[in-house]
Amino acid sequence: MAKGKYQEWLEPDGLTRLEGWARDGLTDEQIAHNCGITTTTLYDWKNKYPAISEALKRGKDVIDIEVENALLKRALGYRYDEVTREKTTDKETGFSCLTVTKKVTKEVLPDTTAQIFWLKNRRPDKWRDRIDTVSAGAQSAEDDPITKSLKEAADAVKKAD
């Protein structure tokens, strides 16, 4: 009796590959392609086999945290040391090595775009561009008479241009 295709992905090597692909930022579609299956089959496997689901989650968690850290670092700004090395030869031994000849501390200023992105996603209650309001009695923004009036006014301005 032949093994199902999923079984190779439940083995330690298979789970490690799945986790690595997720960590490298591959989408579920790309991971499914690498496994030689459809995306639907991968979703079925994730629902059926907790080991596969956990491997993919672990991989994605790592890369998500790394990106969050990089975004925060860029938003706040940071300093780093730029080191210049030159090849030198020891006159006594004749061996070559790299010697630090210059060390400069550089500063990357805070990035306002990264700050805006961070705040809009982490604090949407205070930082989103659009605040949806609905007048009393309206079921949704589309039913709201104030929203309708504003939309009509905006459309009239566009037509006038």
PDB file of C-alpha atoms in Angstrom:
ATOM      1  CA  MET A   1       0.000   0.000   0.000  1.00  0.00           C
ATOM      2  CA  ALA A   2       1.514   3.349  -1.081  1.00  0.00           C
ATOM      3  CA  LYS A   3       1.941   6.167   1.394  1.00  0.00           C
ATOM      4  CA  GLY A   4      -0.117   9.331   0.919  1.00  0.00           C
ATOM      5  CA  LYS A   5       1.781  12.363  -0.335  1.00  0.00           C
ATOM      6  CA  TYR A   6       1.138  14.191   2.940  1.00  0.00           C
ATOM      7  CA  GLN A   7       3.149  11.669   4.974  1.00  0.00           C
ATOM      8  CA  GLU A   8       6.527  12.887   3.724  1.00  0.00           C
ATOM      9  CA  TRP A   9       5.581  16.369   4.991  1.00  0.00           C
ATOM     10  CA  LEU A  10       4.812  14.984   8.459  1.00  0.00           C
ATOM     11  CA  GLU A  11       8.358  13.663   8.788  1.00  0.00           C
ATOM     12  CA  PRO A  12      10.880  15.907  10.642  1.00  0.00           C
ATOM     13  CA  ASP A  13      12.658  16.894   7.405  1.00  0.00           C
ATOM     14  CA  GLY A  14       9.374  17.780   5.708  1.00  0.00           C
ATOM     15  CA  LEU A  15       8.180  19.862   8.644  1.00  0.00           C
ATOM     16  CA  THR A  16      11.523  21.678   8.738  1.00  0.00           C
ATOM     17  CA  ARG A  17      11.230  22.511   5.032  1.00  0.00           C
ATOM     18  CA  LEU A  18       7.666  23.803   5.499  1.00  0.00           C
ATOM     19  CA  GLU A  19       8.741  25.963   8.447  1.00  0.00           C
ATOM     20  CA  GLY A  20      11.717  27.280   6.497  1.00  0.00           C
ATOM     21  CA  TRP A  21       9.607  28.238   3.492  1.00  0.00           C
ATOM     22  CA  ALA A  22       7.154  30.052   5.751  1.00  0.00           C
ATOM     23  CA  ARG A  23      10.040  31.789   7.555  1.00  0.00           C
ATOM     24  CA  ASP A  24      11.449  32.872   4.181  1.00  0.00           C
ATOM     25  CA  GLY A  25       8.158  34.648   3.497  1.00  0.00           C
ATOM     26  CA  LEU A  26       6.650  32.291   0.925  1.00  0.00           C
ATOM     27  CA  THR A  27       2.865  32.465   0.582  1.00  0.00           C
ATOM     28  CA  ASP A  28       0.651  29.421   1.081  1.00  0.00           C
ATOM     29  CA  GLU A  29       0.293  29.255  -2.707  1.00  0.00           C
ATOM     30  CA  GLN A  30       4.073  29.124  -3.167  1.00  0.00           C
ATOM     31  CA  ILE A  31       4.492  26.547  -0.407  1.00  0.00           C
ATOM     32  CA  ALA A  32       1.788  24.359  -1.964  1.00  0.00           C
ATOM     33  CA  HIS A  33       3.570  24.625  -5.321  1.00  0.00           C
ATOM     34  CA  ASN A  34       6.852  23.557  -3.684  1.00  0.00           C
ATOM     35  CA  CYS A  35       5.053  20.540  -2.198  1.00  0.00           C
ATOM     36  CA  GLY A  36       3.590  19.653  -5.590  1.00  0.00           C
ATOM     37  CA  ILE A  37      -0.005  20.146  -4.435  1.00  0.00           C
ATOM     38  CA  THR A  38      -2.793  22.687  -4.820  1.00  0.00           C
ATOM     39  CA  THR A  39      -3.410  25.444  -2.307  1.00  0.00           C
ATOM     40  CA  THR A  40      -6.726  23.785  -1.402  1.00  0.00           C
ATOM     41  CA  THR A  41      -4.886  20.572  -0.549  1.00  0.00           C
ATOM     42  CA  LEU A  42      -2.459  22.495   1.650  1.00  0.00           C
ATOM     43  CA  TYR A  43      -5.398  24.083   3.497  1.00  0.00           C
ATOM     44  CA  ASP A  44      -6.903  20.614   3.960  1.00  0.00           C
ATOM     45  CA  TRP A  45      -3.597  19.335   5.341  1.00  0.00           C
ATOM     46  CA  LYS A  46      -3.366  22.293   7.726  1.00  0.00           C
ATOM     47  CA  ASN A  47      -6.851  21.448   9.060  1.00  0.00           C
ATOM     48  CA  LYS A  48      -6.222  17.693   9.216  1.00  0.00           C
ATOM     49  CA  TYR A  49      -2.624  17.560  10.463  1.00  0.00           C
ATOM     50  CA  PRO A  50      -1.743  19.872  13.371  1.00  0.00           C
ATOM     51  CA  ALA A  51       2.003  19.262  12.861  1.00  0.00           C
ATOM     52  CA  ILE A  52       1.843  20.846   9.384  1.00  0.00           C
ATOM     53  CA  SER A  53      -0.234  23.770  10.632  1.00  0.00           C
ATOM     54  CA  GLU A  54       2.142  24.379  13.563  1.00  0.00           C
ATOM     55  CA  ALA A  55       5.260  24.225  11.366  1.00  0.00           C
ATOM     56  CA  LEU A  56       3.820  26.876   9.052  1.00  0.00           C
ATOM     57  CA  LYS A  57       2.737  29.062  11.991  1.00  0.00           C
ATOM     58  CA  ARG A  58       6.172  28.833  13.627  1.00  0.00           C
ATOM     59  CA  GLY A  59       7.868  29.874  10.413  1.00  0.00           C
ATOM     60  CA  LYS A  60       5.524  32.789   9.796  1.00  0.00           C
ATOM     61  CA  ASP A  61       5.727  33.979  13.399  1.00  0.00           C
ATOM     62  CA  VAL A  62       9.511  34.288  13.165  1.00  0.00           C
ATOM     63  CA  ILE A  63       9.518  36.356   9.988  1.00  0.00           C
ATOM     64  CA  ASP A  64       6.594  38.512  11.153  1.00  0.00           C
ATOM     65  CA  ILE A  65       8.473  39.377  14.348  1.00  0.00           C
ATOM     66  CA  GLU A  66      11.646  40.171  12.398  1.00  0.00           C
ATOM     67  CA  VAL A  67       9.746  42.508  10.066  1.00  0.00           C
ATOM     68  CA  GLU A  68       7.967  44.177  13.000  1.00  0.00           C
ATOM     69  CA  ASN A  69      11.306  44.735  14.701  1.00  0.00           C
ATOM     70  CA  ALA A  70      12.850  46.167  11.528  1.00  0.00           C
ATOM     71  CA  LEU A  71       9.867  48.486  10.983  1.00  0.00           C
ATOM     72  CA  LEU A  72      10.003  49.725  14.566  1.00  0.00           C
ATOM     73  CA  LYS A  73      13.767  50.243  14.346  1.00  0.00           C
ATOM     74  CA  ARG A  74      13.324  52.258  11.143  1.00  0.00           C
ATOM     75  CA  ALA A  75      10.447  54.264  12.641  1.00  0.00           C
ATOM     76  CA  LEU A  76      12.495  55.240  15.690  1.00  0.00           C
ATOM     77  CA  GLY A  77      15.849  55.681  13.962  1.00  0.00           C
ATOM     78  CA  TYR A  78      19.078  54.054  15.063  1.00  0.00           C
ATOM     79  CA  ARG A  79      22.866  54.300  15.096  1.00  0.00           C
ATOM     80  CA  TYR A  80      25.374  51.860  13.724  1.00  0.00           C
ATOM     81  CA  ASP A  81      29.125  51.631  13.336  1.00  0.00           C
ATOM     82  CA  GLU A  82      30.596  51.573   9.857  1.00  0.00           C
ATOM     83  CA  VAL A  83      33.961  49.837   9.969  1.00  0.00           C
ATOM     84  CA  THR A  84      36.572  50.085   7.222  1.00  0.00           C
ATOM     85  CA  ARG A  85      39.216  47.358   7.046  1.00  0.00           C
ATOM     86  CA  GLU A  86      42.271  47.198   4.855  1.00  0.00           C
ATOM     87  CA  LYS A  87      44.496  44.284   4.013  1.00  0.00           C
ATOM     88  CA  THR A  88      47.865  44.580   5.709  1.00  0.00           C
ATOM     89  CA  THR A  89      50.896  42.310   5.780  1.00  0.00           C
ATOM     90  CA  ASP A  90      52.827  41.584   8.955  1.00  0.00           C
ATOM     91  CA  LYS A  91      56.482  42.428   8.129  1.00  0.00           C
ATOM     92  CA  GLU A  92      57.872  39.790  10.490  1.00  0.00           C
ATOM     93  CA  THR A  93      55.673  36.820   9.534  1.00  0.00           C
ATOM     94  CA  GLY A  94      54.602  37.797   6.033  1.00  0.00           C
ATOM     95  CA  PHE A  95      50.971  36.887   6.858  1.00  0.00           C
ATOM     96  CA  SER A  96      48.172  39.085   5.541  1.00  0.00           C
ATOM     97  CA  CYS A  97      45.203  40.130   7.623  1.00  0.00           C
ATOM     98  CA  LEU A  98      42.449  42.719   7.656  1.00  0.00           C
ATOM     99  CA  THR A  99      43.101  45.634   9.985  1.00  0.00           C
ATOM    100  CA  VAL A 100      40.487  48.168  11.119  1.00  0.00           C
ATOM    101  CA  THR A 101      41.577  51.516   9.717  1.00  0.00           C
ATOM    102  CA  LYS A 102      38.476  53.591  10.330  1.00  0.00           C
ATOM    103  CA  LYS A 103      35.364  53.360  12.504  1.00  0.00           C
ATOM    104  CA  VAL A 104      32.532  55.861  12.065  1.00  0.00           C
ATOM    105  CA  THR A 105      29.258  55.925  14.007  1.00  0.00           C
ATOM    106  CA  LYS A 106      26.434  56.769  11.630  1.00  0.00           C
ATOM    107  CA  GLU A 107      22.850  57.658  12.402  1.00  0.00           C
ATOM    108  CA  VAL A 108      19.719  56.722  10.476  1.00  0.00           C
ATOM    109  CA  LEU A 109      17.077  59.321  11.267  1.00  0.00           C
ATOM    110  CA  PRO A 110      13.553  58.245  12.224  1.00  0.00           C
ATOM    111  CA  ASP A 111      11.393  57.566   9.172  1.00  0.00           C
ATOM    112  CA  THR A 112       8.007  59.313   9.243  1.00  0.00           C
ATOM    113  CA  THR A 113       6.510  56.903   6.706  1.00  0.00           C
ATOM    114  CA  ALA A 114       7.396  53.962   8.936  1.00  0.00           C
ATOM    115  CA  GLN A 115       5.975  55.843  11.927  1.00  0.00           C
ATOM    116  CA  ILE A 116       2.690  56.530  10.128  1.00  0.00           C
ATOM    117  CA  PHE A 117       2.416  52.923   8.971  1.00  0.00           C
ATOM    118  CA  TRP A 118       3.114  51.651  12.490  1.00  0.00           C
ATOM    119  CA  LEU A 119       0.606  53.994  14.131  1.00  0.00           C
ATOM    120  CA  LYS A 120      -2.177  53.385  11.586  1.00  0.00           C
ATOM    121  CA  ASN A 121      -1.867  49.648  12.111  1.00  0.00           C
ATOM    122  CA  ARG A 122      -1.178  49.552  15.842  1.00  0.00           C
ATOM    123  CA  ARG A 123      -3.428  52.449  16.919  1.00  0.00           C
ATOM    124  CA  PRO A 124      -6.164  52.706  14.271  1.00  0.00           C
ATOM    125  CA  ASP A 125      -8.531  54.224  16.840  1.00  0.00           C
ATOM    126  CA  LYS A 126      -6.354  57.363  16.855  1.00  0.00           C
ATOM    127  CA  TRP A 127      -4.449  57.293  13.568  1.00  0.00           C
ATOM    128  CA  ARG A 128      -6.604  55.986  10.725  1.00  0.00           C
ATOM    129  CA  ASP A 129      -7.229  58.363   7.830  1.00  0.00           C
ATOM    130  CA  ARG A 130     -10.982  57.928   7.727  1.00  0.00           C
ATOM    131  CA  ILE A 131     -13.341  57.742  10.645  1.00  0.00           C
ATOM    132  CA  ASP A 132     -16.666  56.126   9.812  1.00  0.00           C
ATOM    133  CA  THR A 133     -19.572  57.900  11.407  1.00  0.00           C
ATOM    134  CA  VAL A 134     -23.232  57.068  11.096  1.00  0.00           C
ATOM    135  CA  SER A 135     -26.041  59.423  12.045  1.00  0.00           C
ATOM    136  CA  ALA A 136     -28.669  58.316  14.511  1.00  0.00           C
ATOM    137  CA  GLY A 137     -31.266  56.117  12.835  1.00  0.00           C
ATOM    138  CA  ALA A 138     -29.055  55.080   9.902  1.00  0.00           C
ATOM    139  CA  GLN A 139     -28.233  51.381   9.635  1.00  0.00           C
ATOM    140  CA  SER A 140     -24.897  51.893   7.855  1.00  0.00           C
ATOM    141  CA  ALA A 141     -22.728  54.605   6.353  1.00  0.00           C
ATOM    142  CA  GLU A 142     -24.448  54.055   2.982  1.00  0.00           C
ATOM    143  CA  ASP A 143     -27.864  54.787   4.568  1.00  0.00           C
ATOM    144  CA  ASP A 144     -26.588  57.818   6.468  1.00  0.00           C
ATOM    145  CA  PRO A 145     -28.143  61.027   5.080  1.00  0.00           C
ATOM    146  CA  ILE A 146     -25.091  63.098   6.037  1.00  0.00           C
ATOM    147  CA  THR A 147     -22.754  60.666   4.269  1.00  0.00           C
ATOM    148  CA  LYS A 148     -25.047  60.713   1.199  1.00  0.00           C
ATOM    149  CA  SER A 149     -25.034  64.525   1.143  1.00  0.00           C
ATOM    150  CA  LEU A 150     -21.249  64.667   1.427  1.00  0.00           C
ATOM    151  CA  LYS A 151     -20.867  62.101  -1.359  1.00  0.00           C
ATOM    152  CA  GLU A 152     -23.262  64.034  -3.612  1.00  0.00           C
ATOM    153  CA  ALA A 153     -21.360  67.261  -2.924  1.00  0.00           C
ATOM    154  CA  ALA A 154     -18.048  65.586  -3.730  1.00  0.00           C
ATOM    155  CA  ASP A 155     -19.499  64.158  -6.962  1.00  0.00           C
ATOM    156  CA  ALA A 156     -20.791  67.617  -7.944  1.00  0.00           C
ATOM    157  CA  VAL A 157     -17.341  69.139  -7.386  1.00  0.00           C
ATOM    158  CA  LYS A 158     -15.742  66.419  -9.537  1.00  0.00           C
ATOM    159  CA  LYS A 159     -18.241  67.073 -12.346  1.00  0.00           C
ATOM    160  CA  ALA A 160     -17.602  70.819 -12.166  1.00  0.00           C
ATOM    161  CA  ASP A 161     -13.873  70.280 -12.686  1.00  0.00           C
TER     162      ASP A 161
END
